mmCIF file of C-alpha atoms (C1' of nucleotides) in Angstrom:
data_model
loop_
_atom_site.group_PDB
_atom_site.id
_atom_site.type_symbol
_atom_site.label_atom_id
_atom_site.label_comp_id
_atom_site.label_asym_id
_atom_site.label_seq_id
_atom_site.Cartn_x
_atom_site.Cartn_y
_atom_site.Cartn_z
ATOM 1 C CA UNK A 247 -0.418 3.959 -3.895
ATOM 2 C CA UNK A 248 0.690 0.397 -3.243
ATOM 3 C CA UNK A 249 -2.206 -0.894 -5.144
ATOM 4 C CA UNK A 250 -1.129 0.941 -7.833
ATOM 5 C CA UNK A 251 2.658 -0.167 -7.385
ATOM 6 C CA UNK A 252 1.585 -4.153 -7.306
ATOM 7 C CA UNK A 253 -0.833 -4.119 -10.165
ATOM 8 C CA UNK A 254 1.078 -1.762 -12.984
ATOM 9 C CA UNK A 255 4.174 -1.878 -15.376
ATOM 10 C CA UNK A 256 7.502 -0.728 -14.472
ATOM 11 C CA UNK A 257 7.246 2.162 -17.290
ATOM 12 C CA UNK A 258 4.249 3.155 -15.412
ATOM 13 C CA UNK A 259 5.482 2.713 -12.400
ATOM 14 C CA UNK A 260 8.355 5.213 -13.413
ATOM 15 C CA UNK A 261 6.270 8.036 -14.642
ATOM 16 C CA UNK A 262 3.946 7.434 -11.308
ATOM 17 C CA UNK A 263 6.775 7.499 -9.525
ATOM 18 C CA UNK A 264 8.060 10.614 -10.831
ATOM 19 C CA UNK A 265 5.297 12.516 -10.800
ATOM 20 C CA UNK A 266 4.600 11.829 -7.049
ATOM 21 C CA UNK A 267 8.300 12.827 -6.089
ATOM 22 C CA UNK A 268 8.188 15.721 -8.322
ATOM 23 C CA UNK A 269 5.499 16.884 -6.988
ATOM 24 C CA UNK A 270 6.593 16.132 -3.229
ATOM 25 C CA UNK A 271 9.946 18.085 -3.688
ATOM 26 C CA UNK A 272 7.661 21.219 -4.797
ATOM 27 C CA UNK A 273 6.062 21.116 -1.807
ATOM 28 C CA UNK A 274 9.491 21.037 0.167
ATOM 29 C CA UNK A 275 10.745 24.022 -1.385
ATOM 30 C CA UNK A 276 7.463 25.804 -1.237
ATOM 31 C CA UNK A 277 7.783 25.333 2.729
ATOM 32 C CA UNK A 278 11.050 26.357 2.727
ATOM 33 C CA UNK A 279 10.824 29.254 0.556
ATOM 34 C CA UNK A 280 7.832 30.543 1.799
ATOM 35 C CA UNK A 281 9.284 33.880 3.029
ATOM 36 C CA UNK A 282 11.150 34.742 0.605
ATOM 37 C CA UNK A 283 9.187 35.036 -2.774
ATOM 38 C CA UNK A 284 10.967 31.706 -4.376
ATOM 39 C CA UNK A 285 9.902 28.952 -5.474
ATOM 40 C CA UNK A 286 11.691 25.858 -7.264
ATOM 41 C CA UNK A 287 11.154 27.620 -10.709
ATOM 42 C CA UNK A 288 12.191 30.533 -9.469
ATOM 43 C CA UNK A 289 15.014 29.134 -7.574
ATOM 44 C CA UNK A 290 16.421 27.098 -11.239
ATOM 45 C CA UNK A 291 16.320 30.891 -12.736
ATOM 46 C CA UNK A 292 18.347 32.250 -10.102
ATOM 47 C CA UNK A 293 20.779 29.333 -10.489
ATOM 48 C CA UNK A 294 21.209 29.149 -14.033
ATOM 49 C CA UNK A 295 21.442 33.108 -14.182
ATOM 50 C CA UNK A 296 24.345 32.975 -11.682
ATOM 51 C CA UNK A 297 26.011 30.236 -12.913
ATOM 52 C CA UNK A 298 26.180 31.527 -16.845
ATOM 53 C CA UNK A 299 26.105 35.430 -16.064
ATOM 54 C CA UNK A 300 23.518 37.348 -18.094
ATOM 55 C CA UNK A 301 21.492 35.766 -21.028
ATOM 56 C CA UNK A 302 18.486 36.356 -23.288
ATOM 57 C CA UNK A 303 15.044 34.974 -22.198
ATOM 58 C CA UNK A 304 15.756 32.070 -24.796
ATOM 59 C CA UNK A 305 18.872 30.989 -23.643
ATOM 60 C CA UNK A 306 17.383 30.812 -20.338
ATOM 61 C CA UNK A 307 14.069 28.800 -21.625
ATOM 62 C CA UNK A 308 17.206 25.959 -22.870
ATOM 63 C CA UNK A 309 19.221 26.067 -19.939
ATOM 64 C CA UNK A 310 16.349 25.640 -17.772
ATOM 65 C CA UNK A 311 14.297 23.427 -19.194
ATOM 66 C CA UNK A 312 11.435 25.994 -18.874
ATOM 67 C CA UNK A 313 9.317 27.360 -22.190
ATOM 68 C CA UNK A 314 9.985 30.682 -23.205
ATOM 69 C CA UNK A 315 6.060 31.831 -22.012
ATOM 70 C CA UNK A 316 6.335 29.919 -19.247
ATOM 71 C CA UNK A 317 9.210 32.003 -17.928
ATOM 72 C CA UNK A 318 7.874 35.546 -19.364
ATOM 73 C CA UNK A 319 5.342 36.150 -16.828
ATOM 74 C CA UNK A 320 7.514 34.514 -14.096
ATOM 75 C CA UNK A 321 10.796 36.984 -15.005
ATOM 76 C CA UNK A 322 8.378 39.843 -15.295
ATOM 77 C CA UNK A 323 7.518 39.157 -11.540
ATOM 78 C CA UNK A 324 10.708 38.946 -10.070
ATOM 79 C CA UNK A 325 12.036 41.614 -11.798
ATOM 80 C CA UNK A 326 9.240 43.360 -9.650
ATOM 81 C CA UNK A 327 10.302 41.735 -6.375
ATOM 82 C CA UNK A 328 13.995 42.857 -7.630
ATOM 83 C CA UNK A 329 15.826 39.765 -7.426
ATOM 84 C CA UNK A 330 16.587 40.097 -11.282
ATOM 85 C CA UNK A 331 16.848 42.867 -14.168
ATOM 86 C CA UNK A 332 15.191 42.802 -17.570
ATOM 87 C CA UNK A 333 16.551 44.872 -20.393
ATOM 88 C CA UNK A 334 15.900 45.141 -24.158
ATOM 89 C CA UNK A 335 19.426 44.231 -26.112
ATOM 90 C CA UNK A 336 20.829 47.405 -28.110
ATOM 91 C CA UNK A 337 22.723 45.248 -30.566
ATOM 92 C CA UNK A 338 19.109 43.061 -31.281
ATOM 93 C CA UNK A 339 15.639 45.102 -30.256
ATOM 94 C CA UNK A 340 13.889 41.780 -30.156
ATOM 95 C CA UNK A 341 15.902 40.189 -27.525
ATOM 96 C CA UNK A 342 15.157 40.646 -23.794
ATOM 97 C CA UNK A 343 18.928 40.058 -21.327
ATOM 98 C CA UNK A 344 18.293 39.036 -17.878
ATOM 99 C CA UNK A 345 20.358 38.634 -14.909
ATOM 100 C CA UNK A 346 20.790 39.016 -11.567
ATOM 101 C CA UNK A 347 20.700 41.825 -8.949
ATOM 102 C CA UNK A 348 22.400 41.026 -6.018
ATOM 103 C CA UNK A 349 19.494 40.938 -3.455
ATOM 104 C CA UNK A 350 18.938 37.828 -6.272
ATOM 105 C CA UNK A 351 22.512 36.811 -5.398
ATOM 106 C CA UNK A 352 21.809 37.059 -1.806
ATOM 107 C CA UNK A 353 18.515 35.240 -1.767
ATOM 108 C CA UNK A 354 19.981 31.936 -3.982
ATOM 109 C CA UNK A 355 22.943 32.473 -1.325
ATOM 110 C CA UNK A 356 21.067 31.755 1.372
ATOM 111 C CA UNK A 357 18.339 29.423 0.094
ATOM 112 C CA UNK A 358 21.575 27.046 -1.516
ATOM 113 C CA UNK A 359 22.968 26.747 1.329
ATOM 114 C CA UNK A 360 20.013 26.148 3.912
ATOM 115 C CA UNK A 361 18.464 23.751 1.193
ATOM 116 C CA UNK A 362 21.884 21.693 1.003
ATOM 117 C CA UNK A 363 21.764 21.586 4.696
ATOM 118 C CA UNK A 364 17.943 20.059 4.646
ATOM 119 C CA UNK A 365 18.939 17.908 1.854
ATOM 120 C CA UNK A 366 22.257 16.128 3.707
ATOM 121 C CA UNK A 367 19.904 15.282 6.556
ATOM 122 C CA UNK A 368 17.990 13.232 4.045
ATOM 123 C CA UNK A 369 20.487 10.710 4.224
ATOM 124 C CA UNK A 370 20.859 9.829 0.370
ATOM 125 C CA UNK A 371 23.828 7.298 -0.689
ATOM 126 C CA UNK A 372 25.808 9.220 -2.935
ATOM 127 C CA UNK A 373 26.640 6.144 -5.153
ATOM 128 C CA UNK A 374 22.941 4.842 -5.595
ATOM 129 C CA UNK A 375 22.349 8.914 -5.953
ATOM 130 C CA UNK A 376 24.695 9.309 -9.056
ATOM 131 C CA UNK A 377 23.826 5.837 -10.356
ATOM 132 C CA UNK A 378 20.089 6.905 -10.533
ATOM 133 C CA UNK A 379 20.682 10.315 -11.826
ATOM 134 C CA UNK A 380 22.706 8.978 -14.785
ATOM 135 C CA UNK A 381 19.387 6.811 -15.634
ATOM 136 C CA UNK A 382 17.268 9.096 -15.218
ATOM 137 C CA UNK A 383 19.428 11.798 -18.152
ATOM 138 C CA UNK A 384 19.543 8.731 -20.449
ATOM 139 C CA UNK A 385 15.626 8.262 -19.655
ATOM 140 C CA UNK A 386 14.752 11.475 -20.329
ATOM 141 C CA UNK A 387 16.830 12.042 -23.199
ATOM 142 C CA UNK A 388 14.554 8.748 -24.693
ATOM 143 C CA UNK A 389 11.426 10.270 -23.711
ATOM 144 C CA UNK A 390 12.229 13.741 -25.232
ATOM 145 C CA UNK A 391 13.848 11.990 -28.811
ATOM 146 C CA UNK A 392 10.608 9.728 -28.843
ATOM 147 C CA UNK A 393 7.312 10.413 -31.167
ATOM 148 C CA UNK A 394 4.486 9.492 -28.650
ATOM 149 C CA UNK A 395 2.030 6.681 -30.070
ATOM 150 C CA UNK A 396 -1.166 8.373 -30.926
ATOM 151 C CA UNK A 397 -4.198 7.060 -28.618
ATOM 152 C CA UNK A 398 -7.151 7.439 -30.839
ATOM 153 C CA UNK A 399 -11.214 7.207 -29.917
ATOM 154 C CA UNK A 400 -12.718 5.445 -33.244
ATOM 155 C CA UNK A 401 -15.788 3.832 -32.663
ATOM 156 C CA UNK A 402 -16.036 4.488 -28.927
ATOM 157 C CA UNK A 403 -19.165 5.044 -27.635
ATOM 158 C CA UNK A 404 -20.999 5.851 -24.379
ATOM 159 C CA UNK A 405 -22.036 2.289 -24.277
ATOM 160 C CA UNK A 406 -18.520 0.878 -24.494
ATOM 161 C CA UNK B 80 21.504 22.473 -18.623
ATOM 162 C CA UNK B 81 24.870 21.246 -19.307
ATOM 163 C CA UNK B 82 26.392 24.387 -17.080
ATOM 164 C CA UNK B 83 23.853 23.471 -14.415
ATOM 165 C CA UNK B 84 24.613 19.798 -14.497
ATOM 166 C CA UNK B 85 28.305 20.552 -13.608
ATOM 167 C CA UNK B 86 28.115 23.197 -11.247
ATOM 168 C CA UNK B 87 25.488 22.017 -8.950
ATOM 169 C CA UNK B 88 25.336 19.665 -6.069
ATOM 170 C CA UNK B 89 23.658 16.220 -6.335
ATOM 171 C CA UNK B 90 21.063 17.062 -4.311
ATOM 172 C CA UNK B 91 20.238 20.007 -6.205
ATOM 173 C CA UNK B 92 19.985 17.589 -9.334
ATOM 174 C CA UNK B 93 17.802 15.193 -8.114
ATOM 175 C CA UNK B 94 15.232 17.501 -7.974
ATOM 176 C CA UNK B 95 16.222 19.549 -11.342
ATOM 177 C CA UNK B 96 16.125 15.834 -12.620
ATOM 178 C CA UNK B 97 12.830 15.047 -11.447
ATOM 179 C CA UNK B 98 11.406 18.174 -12.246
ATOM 180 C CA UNK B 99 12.461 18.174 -15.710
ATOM 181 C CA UNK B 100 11.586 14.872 -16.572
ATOM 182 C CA UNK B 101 8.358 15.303 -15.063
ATOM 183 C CA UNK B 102 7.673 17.731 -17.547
ATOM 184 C CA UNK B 103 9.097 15.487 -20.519
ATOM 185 C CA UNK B 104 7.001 12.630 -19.505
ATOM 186 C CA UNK B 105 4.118 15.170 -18.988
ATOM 187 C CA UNK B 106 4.413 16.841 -22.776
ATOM 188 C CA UNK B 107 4.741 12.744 -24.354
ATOM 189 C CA UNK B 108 1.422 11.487 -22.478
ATOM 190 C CA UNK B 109 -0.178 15.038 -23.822
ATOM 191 C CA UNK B 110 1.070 14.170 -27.152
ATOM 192 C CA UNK B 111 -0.365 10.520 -26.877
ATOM 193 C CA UNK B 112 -3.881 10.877 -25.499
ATOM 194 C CA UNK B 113 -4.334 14.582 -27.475
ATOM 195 C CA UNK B 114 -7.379 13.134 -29.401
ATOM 196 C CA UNK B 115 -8.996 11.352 -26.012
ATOM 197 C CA UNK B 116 -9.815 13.998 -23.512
ATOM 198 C CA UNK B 117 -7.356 12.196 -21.625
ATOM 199 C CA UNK B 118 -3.982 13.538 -19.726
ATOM 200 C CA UNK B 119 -1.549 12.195 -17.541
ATOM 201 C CA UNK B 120 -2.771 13.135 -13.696
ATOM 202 C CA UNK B 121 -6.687 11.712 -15.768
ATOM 203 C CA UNK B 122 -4.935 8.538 -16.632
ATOM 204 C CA UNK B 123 -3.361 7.787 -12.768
ATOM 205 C CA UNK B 124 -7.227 8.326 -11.430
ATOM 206 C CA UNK B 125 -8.935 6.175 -14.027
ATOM 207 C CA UNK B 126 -6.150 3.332 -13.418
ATOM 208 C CA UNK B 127 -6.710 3.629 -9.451
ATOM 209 C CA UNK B 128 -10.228 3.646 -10.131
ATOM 210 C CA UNK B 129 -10.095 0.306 -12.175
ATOM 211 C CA UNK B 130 -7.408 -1.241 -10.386
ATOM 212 C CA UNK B 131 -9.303 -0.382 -6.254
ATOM 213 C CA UNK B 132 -12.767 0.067 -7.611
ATOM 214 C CA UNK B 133 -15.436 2.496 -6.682
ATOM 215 C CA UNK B 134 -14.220 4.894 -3.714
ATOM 216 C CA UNK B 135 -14.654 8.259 -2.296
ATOM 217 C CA UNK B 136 -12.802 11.398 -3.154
ATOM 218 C CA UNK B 137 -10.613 11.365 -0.081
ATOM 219 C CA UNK B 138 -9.471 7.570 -0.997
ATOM 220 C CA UNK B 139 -8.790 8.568 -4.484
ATOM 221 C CA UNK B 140 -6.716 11.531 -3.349
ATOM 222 C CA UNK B 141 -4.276 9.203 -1.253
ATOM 223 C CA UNK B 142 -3.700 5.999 -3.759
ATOM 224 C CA UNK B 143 -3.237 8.832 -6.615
ATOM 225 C CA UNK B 144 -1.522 11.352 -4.482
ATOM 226 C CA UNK B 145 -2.918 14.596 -5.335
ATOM 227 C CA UNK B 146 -4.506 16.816 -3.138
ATOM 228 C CA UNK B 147 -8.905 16.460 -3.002
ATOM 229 C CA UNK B 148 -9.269 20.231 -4.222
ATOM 230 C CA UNK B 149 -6.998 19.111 -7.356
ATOM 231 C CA UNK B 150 -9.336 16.617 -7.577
ATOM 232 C CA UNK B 151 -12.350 17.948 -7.716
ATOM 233 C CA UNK B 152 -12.814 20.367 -10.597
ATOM 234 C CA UNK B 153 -11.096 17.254 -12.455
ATOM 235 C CA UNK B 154 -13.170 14.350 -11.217
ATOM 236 C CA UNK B 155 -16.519 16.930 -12.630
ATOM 237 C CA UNK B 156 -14.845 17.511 -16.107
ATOM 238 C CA UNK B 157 -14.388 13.811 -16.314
ATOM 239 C CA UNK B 158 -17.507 13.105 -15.168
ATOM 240 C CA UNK B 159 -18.929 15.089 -18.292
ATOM 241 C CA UNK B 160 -17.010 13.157 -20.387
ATOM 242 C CA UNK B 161 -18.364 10.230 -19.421
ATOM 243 C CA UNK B 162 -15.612 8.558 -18.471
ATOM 244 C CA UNK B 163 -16.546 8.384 -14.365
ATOM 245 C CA UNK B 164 -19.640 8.451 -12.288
ATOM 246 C CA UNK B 165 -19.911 10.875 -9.217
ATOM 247 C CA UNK B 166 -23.038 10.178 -6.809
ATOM 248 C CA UNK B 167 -23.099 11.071 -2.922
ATOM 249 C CA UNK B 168 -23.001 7.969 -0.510
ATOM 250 C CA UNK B 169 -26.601 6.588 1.005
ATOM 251 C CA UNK B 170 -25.029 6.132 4.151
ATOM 252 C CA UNK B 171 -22.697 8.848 4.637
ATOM 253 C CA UNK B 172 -23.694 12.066 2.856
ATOM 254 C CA UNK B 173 -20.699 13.701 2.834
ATOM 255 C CA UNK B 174 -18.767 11.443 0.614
ATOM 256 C CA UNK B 175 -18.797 11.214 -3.120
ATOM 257 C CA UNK B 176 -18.314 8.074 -4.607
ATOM 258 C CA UNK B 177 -16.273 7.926 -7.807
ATOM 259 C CA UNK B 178 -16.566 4.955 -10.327
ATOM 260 C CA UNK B 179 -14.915 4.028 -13.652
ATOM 261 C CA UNK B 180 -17.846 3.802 -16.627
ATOM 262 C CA UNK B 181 -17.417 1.114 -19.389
ATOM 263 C CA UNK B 182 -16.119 4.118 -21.647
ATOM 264 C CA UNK B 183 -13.630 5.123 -19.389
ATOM 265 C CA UNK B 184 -12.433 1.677 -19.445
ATOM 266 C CA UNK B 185 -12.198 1.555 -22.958
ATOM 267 C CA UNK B 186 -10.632 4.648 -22.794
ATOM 268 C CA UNK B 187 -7.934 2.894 -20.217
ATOM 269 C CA UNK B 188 -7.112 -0.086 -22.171
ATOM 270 C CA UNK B 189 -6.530 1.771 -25.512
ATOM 271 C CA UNK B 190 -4.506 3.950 -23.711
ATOM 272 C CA UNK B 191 -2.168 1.866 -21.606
ATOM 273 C CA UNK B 192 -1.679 -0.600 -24.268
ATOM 274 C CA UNK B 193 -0.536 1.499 -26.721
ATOM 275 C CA UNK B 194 1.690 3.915 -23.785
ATOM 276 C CA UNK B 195 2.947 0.632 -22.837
ATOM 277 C CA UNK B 196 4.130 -0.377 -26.556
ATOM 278 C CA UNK B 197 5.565 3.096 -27.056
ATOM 279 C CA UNK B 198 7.652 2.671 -23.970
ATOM 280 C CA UNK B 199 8.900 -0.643 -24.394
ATOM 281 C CA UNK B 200 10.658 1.200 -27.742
ATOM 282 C CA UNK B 201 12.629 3.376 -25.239
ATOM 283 C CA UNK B 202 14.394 -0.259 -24.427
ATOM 284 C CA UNK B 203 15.018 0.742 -20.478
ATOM 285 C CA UNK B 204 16.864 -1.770 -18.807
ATOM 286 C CA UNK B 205 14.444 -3.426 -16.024
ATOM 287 C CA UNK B 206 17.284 -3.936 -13.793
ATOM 288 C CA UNK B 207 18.269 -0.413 -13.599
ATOM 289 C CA UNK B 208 14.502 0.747 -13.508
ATOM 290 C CA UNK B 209 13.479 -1.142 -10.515
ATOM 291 C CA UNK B 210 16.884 -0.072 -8.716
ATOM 292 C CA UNK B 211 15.695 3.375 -9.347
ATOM 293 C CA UNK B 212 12.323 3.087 -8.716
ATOM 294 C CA UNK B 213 13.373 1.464 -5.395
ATOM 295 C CA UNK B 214 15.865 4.746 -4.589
ATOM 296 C CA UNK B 215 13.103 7.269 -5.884
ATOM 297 C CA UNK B 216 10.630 5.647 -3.031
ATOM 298 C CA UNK B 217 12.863 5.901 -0.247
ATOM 299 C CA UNK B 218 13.676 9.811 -1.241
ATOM 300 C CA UNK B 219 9.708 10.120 -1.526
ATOM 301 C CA UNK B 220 9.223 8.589 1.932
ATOM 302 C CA UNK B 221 12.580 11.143 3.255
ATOM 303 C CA UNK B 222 11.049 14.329 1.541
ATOM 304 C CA UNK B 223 7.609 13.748 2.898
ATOM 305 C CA UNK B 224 9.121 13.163 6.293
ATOM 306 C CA UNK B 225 11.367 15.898 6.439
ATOM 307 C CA UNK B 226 10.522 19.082 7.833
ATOM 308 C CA UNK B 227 11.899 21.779 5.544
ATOM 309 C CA UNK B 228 14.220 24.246 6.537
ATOM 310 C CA UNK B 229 13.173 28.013 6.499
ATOM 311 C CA UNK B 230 14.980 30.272 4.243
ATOM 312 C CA UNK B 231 14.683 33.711 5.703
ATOM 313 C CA UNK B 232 14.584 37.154 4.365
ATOM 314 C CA UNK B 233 16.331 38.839 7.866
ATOM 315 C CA UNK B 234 17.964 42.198 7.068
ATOM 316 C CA UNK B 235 17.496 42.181 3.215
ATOM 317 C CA UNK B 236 17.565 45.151 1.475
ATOM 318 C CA UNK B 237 17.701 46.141 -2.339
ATOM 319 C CA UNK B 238 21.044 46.748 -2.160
ATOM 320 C CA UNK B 239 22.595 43.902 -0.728
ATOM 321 C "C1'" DT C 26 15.650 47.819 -51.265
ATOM 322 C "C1'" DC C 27 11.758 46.006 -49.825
ATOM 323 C "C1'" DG C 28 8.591 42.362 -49.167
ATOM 324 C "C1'" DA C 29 8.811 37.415 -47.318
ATOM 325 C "C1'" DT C 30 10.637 34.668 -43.941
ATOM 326 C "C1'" DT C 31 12.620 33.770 -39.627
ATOM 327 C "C1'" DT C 32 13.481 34.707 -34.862
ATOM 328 C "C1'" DA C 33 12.470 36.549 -29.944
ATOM 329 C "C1'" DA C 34 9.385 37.494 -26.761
ATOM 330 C "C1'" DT C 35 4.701 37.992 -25.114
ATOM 331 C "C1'" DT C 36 -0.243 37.071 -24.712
ATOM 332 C "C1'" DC C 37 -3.974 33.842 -24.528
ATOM 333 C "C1'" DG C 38 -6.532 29.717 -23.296
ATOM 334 C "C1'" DT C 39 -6.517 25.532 -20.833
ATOM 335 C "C1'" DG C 40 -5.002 22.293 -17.429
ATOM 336 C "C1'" DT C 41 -2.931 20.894 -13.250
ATOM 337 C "C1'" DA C 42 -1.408 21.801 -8.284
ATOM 338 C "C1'" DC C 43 -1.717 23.383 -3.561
ATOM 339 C "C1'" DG C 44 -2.839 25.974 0.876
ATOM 340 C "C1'" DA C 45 -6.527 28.250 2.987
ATOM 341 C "C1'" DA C 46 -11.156 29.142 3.678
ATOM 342 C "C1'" DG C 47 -15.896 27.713 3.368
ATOM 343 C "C1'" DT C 48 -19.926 24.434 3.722
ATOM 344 C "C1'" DA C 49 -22.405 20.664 5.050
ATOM 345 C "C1'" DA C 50 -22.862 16.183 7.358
ATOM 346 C "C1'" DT C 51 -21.471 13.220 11.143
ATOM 347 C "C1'" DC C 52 -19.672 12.168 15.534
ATOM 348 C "C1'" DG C 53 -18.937 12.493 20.485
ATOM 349 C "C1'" DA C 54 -18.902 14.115 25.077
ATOM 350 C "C1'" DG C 55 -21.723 15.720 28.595
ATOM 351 C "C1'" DC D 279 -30.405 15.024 22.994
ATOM 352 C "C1'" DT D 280 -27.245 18.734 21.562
ATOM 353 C "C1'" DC D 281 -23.663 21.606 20.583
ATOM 354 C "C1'" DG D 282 -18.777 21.784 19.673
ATOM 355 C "C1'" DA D 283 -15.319 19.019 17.159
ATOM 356 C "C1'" DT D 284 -14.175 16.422 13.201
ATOM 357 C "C1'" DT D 285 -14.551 14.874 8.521
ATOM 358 C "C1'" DA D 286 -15.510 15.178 3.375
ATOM 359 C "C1'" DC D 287 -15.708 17.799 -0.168
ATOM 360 C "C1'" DT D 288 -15.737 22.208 -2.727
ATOM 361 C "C1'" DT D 289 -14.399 26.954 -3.746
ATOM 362 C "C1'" DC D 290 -11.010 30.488 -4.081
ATOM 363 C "C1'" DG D 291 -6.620 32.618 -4.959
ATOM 364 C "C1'" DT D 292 -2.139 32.002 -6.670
ATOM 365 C "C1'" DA D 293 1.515 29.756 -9.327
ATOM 366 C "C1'" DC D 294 3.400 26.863 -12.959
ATOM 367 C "C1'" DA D 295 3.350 24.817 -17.641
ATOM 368 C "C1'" DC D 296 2.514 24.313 -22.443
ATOM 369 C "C1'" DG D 297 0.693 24.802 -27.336
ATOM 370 C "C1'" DA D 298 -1.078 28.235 -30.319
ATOM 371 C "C1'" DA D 299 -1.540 32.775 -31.803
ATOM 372 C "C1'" DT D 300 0.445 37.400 -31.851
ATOM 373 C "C1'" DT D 301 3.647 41.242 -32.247
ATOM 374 C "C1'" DA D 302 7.763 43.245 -33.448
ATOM 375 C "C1'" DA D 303 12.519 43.170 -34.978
ATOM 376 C "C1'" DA D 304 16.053 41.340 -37.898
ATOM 377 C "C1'" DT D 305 17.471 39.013 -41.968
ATOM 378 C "C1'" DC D 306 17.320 37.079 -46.428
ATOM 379 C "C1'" DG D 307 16.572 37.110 -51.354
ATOM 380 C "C1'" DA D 308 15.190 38.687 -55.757
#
DNA sequence: TCGATTTAATTCGTGTACGAAGTAATCGAG
DNA sequence: CTCGATTACTTCGTACACGAATTAAATCGA
């Protein structure tokens, strides 16, 4: 990893860096969660279904950041482990309302609070905290408004 | 995401951060190498493997910080490609010994020039990049240290 | 009103990711 | 030397994640 960090851009560096952490804070929940059926995906449902009350599988896809088939087999599962309830809309047949029961409530109750606990003994500066979530919005709001450059393969061959 | 941004704690948004611009970075570098056979996690091995050289599975897994059983099933597909070599170590049978080709180098440079042009367009400050990148590595090094905190299931019932 | 379009959700195929278990080679103590 | 660790890698099972294709419901327009 620090060969990587000396020898590459900063915009790679920041995707590299992401990535790692990312991936580093899954396995911190997945530890931490590991009795009770969450995980970090799981655990932004809960949140977002809490915080806005009730909503259709598509308003949950935007609020989560999550695509819509990404979350369908995901909702269908905890709906089986009963920490949320699915139910066809009578006012619009295609739409799917989900929120939460509350053994869901319960579970986000205690995994909030015991994860806020882990995360104060972290030590974070609050300041340096905000300062590099505001960067990180703005950076993602670039990333997502940006059309990627197109790599292309002309004229490569197994030779060069 | 909105609701969640302004009902959550900061902790909680580092990671909802993170894990959502992990994904945005993730679905541009698709977009960009869609015609190469490349992706994102492909692009971090071939750089470590041009940048460090030659090395075994096990070495690749720490400087690119993925586990070795991610790595293997991609390291073989890649191999296919053409883009790496695979061949067992003479003196220590056990190890496999991983090695850019001249095509996956080709592959590289195409690749980061162009990522690198397309991200110098998102005009990112390089002062406020290297603060972050400088906070994001100390939370790495916290989270990885940290033991997590178990969230229990104790008296839970479908009721409550 | 009724077919064409749009919208909402799901299914499908592919690609990471990781812990746990398995296999084979090497090492190390007696 | 030799047999029980240890190490290196792979396989397996499970869980996201996304684009593309699909299904079904609602809506729009002639």
């Amino acid at each position: 990893m620090d060969k990587i960090a000396s020898h590459t851009s900063l915009h790679q560096l920041l995707c590299f860096n992401i990535y790692t952490l990312n991936r580093s804070f899954g396995r911190y929940y997945q530890a931490a969660f590991s009795e009770t059926g969450l995980t970090y995906p799981k655990f932004v449902i809960l949140m977002a279904l809490e915080m806005a009350g009730p909503m259709s599988v598509s308003d949950l896809s935007n609020r989560a950041g999550v695509e819509a088939n990404t979350l369908s087999p995901l909702l269908k599962k905890m709906a089986e482990f009963g920490a949320i309830t699915r139910a066809r809309a009578e006012t619009d047949e295609r739409r799917v309302d989900v929120a939460i029961t509350p053994m869901g409530q319960e579970i986000l109750n205690r995994a909030r609070t015991i994860i806020a606990k882990g995360f104060e003994a972290l030590q974070i500066d609050p300041k340096r905290l905000s300062d590099t979530l505001e960067f990180l919005n703005e950076a993602r709001d670039k990333v997502e408004k940006a059309d990627p450059p197109k790599v292309g393969l002309d004229g490569l061959t197994e030779q060069s």
